[in-house]
PDB file of C-alpha atoms in Angstrom:
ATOM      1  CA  UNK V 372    -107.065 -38.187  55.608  1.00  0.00           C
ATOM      2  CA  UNK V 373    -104.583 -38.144  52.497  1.00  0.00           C
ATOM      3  CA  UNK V 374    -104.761 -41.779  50.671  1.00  0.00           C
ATOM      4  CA  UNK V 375    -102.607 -42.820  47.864  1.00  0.00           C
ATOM      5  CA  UNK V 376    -103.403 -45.765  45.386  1.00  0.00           C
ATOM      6  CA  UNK V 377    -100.694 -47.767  43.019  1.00  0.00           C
ATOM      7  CA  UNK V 378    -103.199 -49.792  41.226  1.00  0.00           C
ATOM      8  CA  UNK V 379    -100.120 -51.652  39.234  1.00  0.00           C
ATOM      9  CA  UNK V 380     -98.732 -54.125  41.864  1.00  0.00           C
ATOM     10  CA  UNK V 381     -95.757 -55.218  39.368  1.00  0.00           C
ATOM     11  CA  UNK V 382     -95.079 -54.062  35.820  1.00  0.00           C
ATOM     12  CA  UNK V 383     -92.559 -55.408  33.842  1.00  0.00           C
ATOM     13  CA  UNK V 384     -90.529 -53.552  30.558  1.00  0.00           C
ATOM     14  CA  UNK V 385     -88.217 -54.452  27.912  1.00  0.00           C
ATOM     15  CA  UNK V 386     -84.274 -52.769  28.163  1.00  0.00           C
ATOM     16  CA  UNK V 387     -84.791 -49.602  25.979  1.00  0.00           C
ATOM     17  CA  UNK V 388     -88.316 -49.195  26.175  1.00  0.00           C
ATOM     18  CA  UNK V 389     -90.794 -46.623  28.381  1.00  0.00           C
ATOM     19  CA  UNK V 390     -92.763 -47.719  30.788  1.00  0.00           C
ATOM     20  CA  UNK V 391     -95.216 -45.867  32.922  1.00  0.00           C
ATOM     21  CA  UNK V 392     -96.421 -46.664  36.437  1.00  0.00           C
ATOM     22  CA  UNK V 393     -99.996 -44.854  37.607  1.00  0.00           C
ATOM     23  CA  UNK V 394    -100.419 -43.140  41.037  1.00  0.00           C
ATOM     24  CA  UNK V 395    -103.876 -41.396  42.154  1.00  0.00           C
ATOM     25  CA  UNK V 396    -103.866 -39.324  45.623  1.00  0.00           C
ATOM     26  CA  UNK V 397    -106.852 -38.253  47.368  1.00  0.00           C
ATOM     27  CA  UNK V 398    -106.366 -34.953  49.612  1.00  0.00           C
ATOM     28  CA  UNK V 399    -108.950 -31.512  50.419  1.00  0.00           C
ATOM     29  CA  UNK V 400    -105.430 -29.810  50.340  1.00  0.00           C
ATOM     30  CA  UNK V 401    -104.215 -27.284  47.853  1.00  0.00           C
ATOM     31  CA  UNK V 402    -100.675 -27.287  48.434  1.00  0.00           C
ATOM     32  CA  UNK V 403     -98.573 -30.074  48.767  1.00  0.00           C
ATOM     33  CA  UNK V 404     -95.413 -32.117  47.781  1.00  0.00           C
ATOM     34  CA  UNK V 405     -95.828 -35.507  45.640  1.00  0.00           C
ATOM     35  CA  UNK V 406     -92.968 -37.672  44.922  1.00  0.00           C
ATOM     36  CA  UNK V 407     -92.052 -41.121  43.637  1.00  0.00           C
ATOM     37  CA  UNK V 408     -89.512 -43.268  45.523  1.00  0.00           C
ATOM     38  CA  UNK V 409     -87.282 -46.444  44.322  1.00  0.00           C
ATOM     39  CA  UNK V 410     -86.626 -48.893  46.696  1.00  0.00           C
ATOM     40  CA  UNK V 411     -83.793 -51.973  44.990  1.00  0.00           C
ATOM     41  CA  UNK V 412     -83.330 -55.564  46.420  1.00  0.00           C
ATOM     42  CA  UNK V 413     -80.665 -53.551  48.633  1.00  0.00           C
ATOM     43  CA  UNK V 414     -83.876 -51.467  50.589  1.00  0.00           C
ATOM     44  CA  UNK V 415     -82.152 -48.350  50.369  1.00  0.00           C
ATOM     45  CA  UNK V 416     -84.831 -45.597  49.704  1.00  0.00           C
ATOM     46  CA  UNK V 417     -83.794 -43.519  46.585  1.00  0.00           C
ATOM     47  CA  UNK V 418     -86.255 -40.126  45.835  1.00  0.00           C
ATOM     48  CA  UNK V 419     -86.498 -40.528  42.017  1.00  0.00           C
ATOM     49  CA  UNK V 420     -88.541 -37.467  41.257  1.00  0.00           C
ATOM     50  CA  UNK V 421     -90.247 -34.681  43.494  1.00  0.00           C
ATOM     51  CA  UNK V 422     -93.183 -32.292  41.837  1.00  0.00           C
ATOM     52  CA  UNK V 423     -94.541 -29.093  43.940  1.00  0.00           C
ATOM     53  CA  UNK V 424     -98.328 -29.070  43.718  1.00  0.00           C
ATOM     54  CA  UNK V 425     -98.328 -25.289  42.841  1.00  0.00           C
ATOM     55  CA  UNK V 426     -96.281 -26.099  39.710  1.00  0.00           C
ATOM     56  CA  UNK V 427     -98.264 -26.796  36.453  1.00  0.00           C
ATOM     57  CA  UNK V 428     -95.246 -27.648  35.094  1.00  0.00           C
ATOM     58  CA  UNK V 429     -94.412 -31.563  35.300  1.00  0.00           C
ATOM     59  CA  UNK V 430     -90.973 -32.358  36.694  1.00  0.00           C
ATOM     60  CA  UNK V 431     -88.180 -34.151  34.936  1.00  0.00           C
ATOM     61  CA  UNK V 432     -85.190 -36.099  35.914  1.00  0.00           C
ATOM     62  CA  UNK V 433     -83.209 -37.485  33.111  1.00  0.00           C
ATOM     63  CA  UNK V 434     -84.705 -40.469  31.742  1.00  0.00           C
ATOM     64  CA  UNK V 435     -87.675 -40.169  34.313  1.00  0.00           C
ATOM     65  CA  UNK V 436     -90.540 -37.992  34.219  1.00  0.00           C
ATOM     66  CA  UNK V 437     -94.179 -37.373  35.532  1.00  0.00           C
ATOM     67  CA  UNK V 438     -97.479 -36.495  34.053  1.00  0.00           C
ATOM     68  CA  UNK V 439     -99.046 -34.930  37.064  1.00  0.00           C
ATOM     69  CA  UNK V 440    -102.935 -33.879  36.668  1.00  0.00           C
ATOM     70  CA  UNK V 441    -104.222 -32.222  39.749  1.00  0.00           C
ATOM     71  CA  UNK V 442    -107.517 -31.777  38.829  1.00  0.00           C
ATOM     72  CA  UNK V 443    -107.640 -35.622  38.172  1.00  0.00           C
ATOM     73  CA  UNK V 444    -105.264 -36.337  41.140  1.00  0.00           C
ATOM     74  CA  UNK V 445    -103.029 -38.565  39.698  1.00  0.00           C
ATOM     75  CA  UNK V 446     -99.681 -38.335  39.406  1.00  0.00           C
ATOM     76  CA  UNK V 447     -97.775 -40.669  36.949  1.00  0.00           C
ATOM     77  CA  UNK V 448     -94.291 -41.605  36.627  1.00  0.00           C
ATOM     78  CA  UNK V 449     -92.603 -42.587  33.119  1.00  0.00           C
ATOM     79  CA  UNK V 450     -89.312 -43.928  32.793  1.00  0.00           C
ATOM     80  CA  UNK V 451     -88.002 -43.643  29.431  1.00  0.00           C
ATOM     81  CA  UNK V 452     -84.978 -45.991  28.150  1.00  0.00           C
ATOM     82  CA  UNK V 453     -85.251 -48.472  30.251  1.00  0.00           C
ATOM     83  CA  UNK V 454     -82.435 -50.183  32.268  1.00  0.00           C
ATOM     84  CA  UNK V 455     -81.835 -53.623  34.213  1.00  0.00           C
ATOM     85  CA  UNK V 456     -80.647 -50.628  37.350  1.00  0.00           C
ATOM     86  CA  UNK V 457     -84.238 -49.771  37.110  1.00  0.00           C
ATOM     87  CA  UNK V 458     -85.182 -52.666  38.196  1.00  0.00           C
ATOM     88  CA  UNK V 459     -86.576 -51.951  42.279  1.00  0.00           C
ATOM     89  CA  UNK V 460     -90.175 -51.374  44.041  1.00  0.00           C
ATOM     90  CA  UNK V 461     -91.167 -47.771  43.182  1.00  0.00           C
ATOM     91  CA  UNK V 462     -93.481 -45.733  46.034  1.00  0.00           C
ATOM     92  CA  UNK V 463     -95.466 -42.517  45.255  1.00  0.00           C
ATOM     93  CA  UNK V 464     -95.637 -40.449  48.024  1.00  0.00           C
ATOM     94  CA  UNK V 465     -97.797 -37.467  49.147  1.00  0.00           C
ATOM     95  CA  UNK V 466     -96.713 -35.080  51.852  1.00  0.00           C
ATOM     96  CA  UNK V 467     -98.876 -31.565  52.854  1.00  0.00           C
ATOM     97  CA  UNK V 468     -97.397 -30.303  55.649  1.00  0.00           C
ATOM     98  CA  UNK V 469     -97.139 -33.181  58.000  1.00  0.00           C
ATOM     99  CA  UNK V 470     -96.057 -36.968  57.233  1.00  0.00           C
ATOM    100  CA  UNK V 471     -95.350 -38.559  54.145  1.00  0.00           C
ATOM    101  CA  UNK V 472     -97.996 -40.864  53.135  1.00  0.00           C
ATOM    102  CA  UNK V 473     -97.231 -43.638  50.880  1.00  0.00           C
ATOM    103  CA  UNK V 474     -98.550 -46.140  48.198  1.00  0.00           C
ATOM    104  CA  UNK V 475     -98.147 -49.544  48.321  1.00  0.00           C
ATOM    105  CA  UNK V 476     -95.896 -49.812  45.945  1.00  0.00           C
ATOM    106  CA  UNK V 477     -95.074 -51.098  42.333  1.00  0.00           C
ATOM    107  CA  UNK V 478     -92.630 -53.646  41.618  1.00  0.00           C
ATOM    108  CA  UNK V 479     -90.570 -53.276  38.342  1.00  0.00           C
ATOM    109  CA  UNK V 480     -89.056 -55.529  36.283  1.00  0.00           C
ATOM    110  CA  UNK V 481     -86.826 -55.182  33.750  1.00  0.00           C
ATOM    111  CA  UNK V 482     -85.786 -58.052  31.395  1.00  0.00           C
ATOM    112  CA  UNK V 483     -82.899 -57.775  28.740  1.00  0.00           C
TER     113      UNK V 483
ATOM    114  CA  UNK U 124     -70.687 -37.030  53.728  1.00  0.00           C
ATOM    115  CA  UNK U 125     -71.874 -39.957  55.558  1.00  0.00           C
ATOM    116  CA  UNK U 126     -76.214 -40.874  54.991  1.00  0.00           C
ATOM    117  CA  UNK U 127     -78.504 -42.462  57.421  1.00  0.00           C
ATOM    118  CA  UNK U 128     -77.296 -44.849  59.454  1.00  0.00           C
ATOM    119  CA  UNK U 129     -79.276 -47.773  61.399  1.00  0.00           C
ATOM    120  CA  UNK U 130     -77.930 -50.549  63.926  1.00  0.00           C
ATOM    121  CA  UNK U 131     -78.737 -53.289  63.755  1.00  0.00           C
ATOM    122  CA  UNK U 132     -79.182 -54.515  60.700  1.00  0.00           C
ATOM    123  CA  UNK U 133     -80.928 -57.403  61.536  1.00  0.00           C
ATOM    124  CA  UNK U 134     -82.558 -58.345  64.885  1.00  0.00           C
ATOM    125  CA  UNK U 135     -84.740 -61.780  66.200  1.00  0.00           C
ATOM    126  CA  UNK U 136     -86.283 -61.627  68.925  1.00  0.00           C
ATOM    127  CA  UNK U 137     -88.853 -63.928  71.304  1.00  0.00           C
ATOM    128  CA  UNK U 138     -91.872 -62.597  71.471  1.00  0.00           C
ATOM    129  CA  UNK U 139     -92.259 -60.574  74.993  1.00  0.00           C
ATOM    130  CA  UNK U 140     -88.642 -58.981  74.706  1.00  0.00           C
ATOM    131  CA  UNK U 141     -88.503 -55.706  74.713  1.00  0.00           C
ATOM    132  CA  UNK U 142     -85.968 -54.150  71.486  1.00  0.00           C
ATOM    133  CA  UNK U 143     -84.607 -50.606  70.622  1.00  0.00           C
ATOM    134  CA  UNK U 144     -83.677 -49.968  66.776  1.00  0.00           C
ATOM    135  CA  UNK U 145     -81.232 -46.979  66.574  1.00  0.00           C
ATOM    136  CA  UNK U 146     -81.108 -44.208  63.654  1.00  0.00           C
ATOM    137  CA  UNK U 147     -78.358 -41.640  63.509  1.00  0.00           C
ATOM    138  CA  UNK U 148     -79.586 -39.237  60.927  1.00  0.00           C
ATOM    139  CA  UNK U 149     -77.658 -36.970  58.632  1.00  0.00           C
ATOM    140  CA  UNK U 150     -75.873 -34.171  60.553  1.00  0.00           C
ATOM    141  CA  UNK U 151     -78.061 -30.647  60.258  1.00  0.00           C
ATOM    142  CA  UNK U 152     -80.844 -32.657  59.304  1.00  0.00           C
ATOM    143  CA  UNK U 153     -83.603 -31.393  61.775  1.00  0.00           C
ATOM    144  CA  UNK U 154     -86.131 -33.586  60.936  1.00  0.00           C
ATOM    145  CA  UNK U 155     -86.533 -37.470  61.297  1.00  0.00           C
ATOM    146  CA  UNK U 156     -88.993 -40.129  60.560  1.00  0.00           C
ATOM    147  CA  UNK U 157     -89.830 -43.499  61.411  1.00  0.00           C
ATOM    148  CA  UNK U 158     -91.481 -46.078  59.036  1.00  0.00           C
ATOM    149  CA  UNK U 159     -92.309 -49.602  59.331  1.00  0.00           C
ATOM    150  CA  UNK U 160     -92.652 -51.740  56.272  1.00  0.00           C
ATOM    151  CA  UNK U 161     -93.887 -54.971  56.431  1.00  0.00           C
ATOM    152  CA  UNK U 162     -93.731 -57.956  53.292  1.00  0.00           C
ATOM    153  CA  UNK U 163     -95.444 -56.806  50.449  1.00  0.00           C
ATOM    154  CA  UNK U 164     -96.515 -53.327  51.805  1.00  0.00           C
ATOM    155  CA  UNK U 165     -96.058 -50.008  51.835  1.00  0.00           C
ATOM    156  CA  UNK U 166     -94.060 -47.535  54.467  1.00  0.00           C
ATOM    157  CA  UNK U 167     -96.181 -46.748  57.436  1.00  0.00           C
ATOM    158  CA  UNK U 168     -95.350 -43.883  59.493  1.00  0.00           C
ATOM    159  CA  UNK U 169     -94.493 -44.067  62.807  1.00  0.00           C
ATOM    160  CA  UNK U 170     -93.423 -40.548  64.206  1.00  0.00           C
ATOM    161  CA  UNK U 171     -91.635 -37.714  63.480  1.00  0.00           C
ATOM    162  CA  UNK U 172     -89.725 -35.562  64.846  1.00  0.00           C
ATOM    163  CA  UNK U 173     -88.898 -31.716  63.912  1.00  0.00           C
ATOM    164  CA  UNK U 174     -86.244 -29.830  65.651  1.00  0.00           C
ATOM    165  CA  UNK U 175     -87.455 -29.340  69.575  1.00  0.00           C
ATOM    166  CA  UNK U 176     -91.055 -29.067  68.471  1.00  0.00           C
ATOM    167  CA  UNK U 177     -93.014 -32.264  70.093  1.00  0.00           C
ATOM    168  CA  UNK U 178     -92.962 -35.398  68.043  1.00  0.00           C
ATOM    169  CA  UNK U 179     -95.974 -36.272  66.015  1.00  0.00           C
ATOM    170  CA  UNK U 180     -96.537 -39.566  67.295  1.00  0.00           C
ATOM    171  CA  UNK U 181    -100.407 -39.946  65.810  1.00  0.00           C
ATOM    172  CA  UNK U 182     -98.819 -43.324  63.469  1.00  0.00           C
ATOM    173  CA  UNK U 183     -97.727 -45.080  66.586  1.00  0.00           C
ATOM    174  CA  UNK U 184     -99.630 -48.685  66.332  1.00  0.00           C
ATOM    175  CA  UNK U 185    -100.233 -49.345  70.346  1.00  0.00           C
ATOM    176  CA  UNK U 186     -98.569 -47.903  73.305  1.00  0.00           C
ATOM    177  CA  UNK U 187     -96.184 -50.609  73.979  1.00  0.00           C
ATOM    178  CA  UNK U 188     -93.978 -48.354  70.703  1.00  0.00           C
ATOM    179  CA  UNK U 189     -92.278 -45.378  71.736  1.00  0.00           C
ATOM    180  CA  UNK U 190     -89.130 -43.220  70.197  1.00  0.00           C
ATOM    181  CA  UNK U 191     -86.975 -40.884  71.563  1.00  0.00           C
ATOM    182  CA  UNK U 192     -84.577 -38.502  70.219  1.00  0.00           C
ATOM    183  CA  UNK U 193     -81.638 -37.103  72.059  1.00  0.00           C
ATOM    184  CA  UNK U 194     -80.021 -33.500  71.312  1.00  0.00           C
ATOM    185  CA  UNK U 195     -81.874 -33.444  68.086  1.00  0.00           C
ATOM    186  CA  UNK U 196     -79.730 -36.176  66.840  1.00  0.00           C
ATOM    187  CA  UNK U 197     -79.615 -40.081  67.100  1.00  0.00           C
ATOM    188  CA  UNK U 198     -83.082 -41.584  67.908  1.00  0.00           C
ATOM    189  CA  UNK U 199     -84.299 -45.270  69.392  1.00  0.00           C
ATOM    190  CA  UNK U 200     -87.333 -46.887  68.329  1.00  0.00           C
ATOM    191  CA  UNK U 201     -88.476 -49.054  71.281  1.00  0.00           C
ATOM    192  CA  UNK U 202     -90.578 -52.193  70.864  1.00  0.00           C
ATOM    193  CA  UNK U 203     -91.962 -53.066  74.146  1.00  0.00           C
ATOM    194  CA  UNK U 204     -93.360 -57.074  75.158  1.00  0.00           C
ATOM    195  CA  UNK U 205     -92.590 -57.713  70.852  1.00  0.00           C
ATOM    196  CA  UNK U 206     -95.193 -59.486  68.927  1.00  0.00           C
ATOM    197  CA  UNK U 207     -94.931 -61.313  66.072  1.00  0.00           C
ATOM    198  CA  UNK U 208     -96.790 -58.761  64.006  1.00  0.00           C
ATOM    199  CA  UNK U 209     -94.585 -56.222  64.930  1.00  0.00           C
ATOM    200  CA  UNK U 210     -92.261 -57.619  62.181  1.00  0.00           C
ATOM    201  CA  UNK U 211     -90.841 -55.703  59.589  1.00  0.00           C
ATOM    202  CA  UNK U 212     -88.295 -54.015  57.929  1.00  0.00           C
ATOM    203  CA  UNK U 213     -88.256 -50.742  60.481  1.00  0.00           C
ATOM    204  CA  UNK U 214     -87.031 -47.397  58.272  1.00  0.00           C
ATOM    205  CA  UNK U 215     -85.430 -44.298  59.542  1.00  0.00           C
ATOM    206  CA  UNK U 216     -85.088 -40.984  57.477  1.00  0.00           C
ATOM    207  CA  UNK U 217     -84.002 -37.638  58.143  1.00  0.00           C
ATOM    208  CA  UNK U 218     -84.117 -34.589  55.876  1.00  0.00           C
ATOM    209  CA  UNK U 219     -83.843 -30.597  56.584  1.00  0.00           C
ATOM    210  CA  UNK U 220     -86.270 -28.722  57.718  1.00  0.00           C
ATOM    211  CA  UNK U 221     -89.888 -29.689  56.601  1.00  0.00           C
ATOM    212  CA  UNK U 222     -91.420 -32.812  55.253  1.00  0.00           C
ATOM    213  CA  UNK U 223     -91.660 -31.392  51.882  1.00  0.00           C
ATOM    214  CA  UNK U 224     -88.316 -31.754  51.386  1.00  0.00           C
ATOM    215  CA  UNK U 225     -86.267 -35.115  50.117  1.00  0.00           C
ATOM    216  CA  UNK U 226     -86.286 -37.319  52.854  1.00  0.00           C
ATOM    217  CA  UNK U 227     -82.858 -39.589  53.085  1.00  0.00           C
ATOM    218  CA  UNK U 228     -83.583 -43.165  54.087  1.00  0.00           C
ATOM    219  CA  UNK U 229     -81.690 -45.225  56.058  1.00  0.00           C
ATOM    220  CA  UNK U 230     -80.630 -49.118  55.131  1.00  0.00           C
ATOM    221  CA  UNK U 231     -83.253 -49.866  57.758  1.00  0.00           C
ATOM    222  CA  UNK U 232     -83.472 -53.102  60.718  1.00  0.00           C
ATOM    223  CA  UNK U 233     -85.250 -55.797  59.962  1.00  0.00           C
ATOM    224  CA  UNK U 234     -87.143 -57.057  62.940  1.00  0.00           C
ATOM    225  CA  UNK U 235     -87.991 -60.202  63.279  1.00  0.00           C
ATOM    226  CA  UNK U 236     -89.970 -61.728  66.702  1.00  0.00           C
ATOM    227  CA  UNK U 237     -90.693 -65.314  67.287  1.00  0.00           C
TER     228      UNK U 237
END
């Protein structure tokens, strides 16, 4: 079975600065979806970033960007420029081809 | 266009009551997910469902949870005889075609049994 680990329970950054959160995945599968997820006080579930396992290249979204290492199965998530918005529980997610499987989550904070 | 939508919002219950959480999921979106997230933890799946293909209900917790969904649309989550560790903040997403694609979540119900 697919497992995913958030080893950072709560991080916390400065307005401005980069801050990365850590996610390692455990599958036998060789193709397959990750993604990262931001969840505010409000509980709506945002997709922040999705990267295709097939694709060495890592994905970007404006300020937010991965370093994804499938040999090492980990699959990090750096948010550059932080802002107070940012602030929100952020869930890495695997999917193959059946359910989404999530971490437990990482709780950011952001302070001015 | 409009997102996910889940009623109620909020829901108590006495423990023994039976309760149905509703999602109505994006329209064209074929597939749909349940999660349940309780304090402090992750999402856990629940079931899915993908067009008129039968539901993978493997994350269903006991049998007294069961989910339906009607003309590929609007779903209910029922909670049969509640417990008070069934809850949680219950989620509902729907996306196209495939679970590798972005999943839209829904504000979700908060269920709580006493």
């Amino acid at each position: 079975a697919q497992t995913v680990t958030q080893s950072q329970p709560e991080m916390s950054v400065q307005e401005a600065e980069t801050v990365t959160l850590s996610c390692t995945y455990d599958t036998s599968e060789s193709d397959y979806y990750l993604f990262w997820y931001k969840q505010p006080p409000s509980r709506q579930m945002i997709l922040v970033i999705r990267q295709e396992a097939y694709k060495q290249q890592n994905a970007t979204e404006n300020r937010f960007s991965v370093n994804f290492q499938k040999a090492a199965k980990s699959f990090s998530l750096k948010i550059s420029d932080s802002q107070l918005g940012d602030a929100a529980m952020y869930f890495c997610a695997y999917s193959g081809f059946q359910k989404l499987v999530f971490g437990t989550g990482t709780r950011l904070l952001v302070s001015p | 266009g409009a997102g996910v939508s889940q009623s109620p919002s909020n829901k108590v219950t006495e423990k023994g009551k039976d309760v149905e959480l509703r999602c109505d999921p994006i329209s064209g979106h074929t597939a749909l997910y349940w999660y349940r997230q309780s304090l402090g933890q992750g999402l856990e799946f629940l079931i899915y469902f993908q067009g008129n293909s039968a539901p993978d209900k493997s994350g269903l917790p006991s049998d007294r949870f069961s989910a339906e969904r009607t003309g590929g649309s609007v779903s209910t989550l029922t909670i049969q005889r509640t417990q008070q560790e069934d809850s949680a903040v219950y989620l509902c997403a729907s996306s196209f075609s495939g679970v590798y694609n972005e999943q839209f979540f829904g504000p979700g119900t908060r269920l709580t049994v006493l």
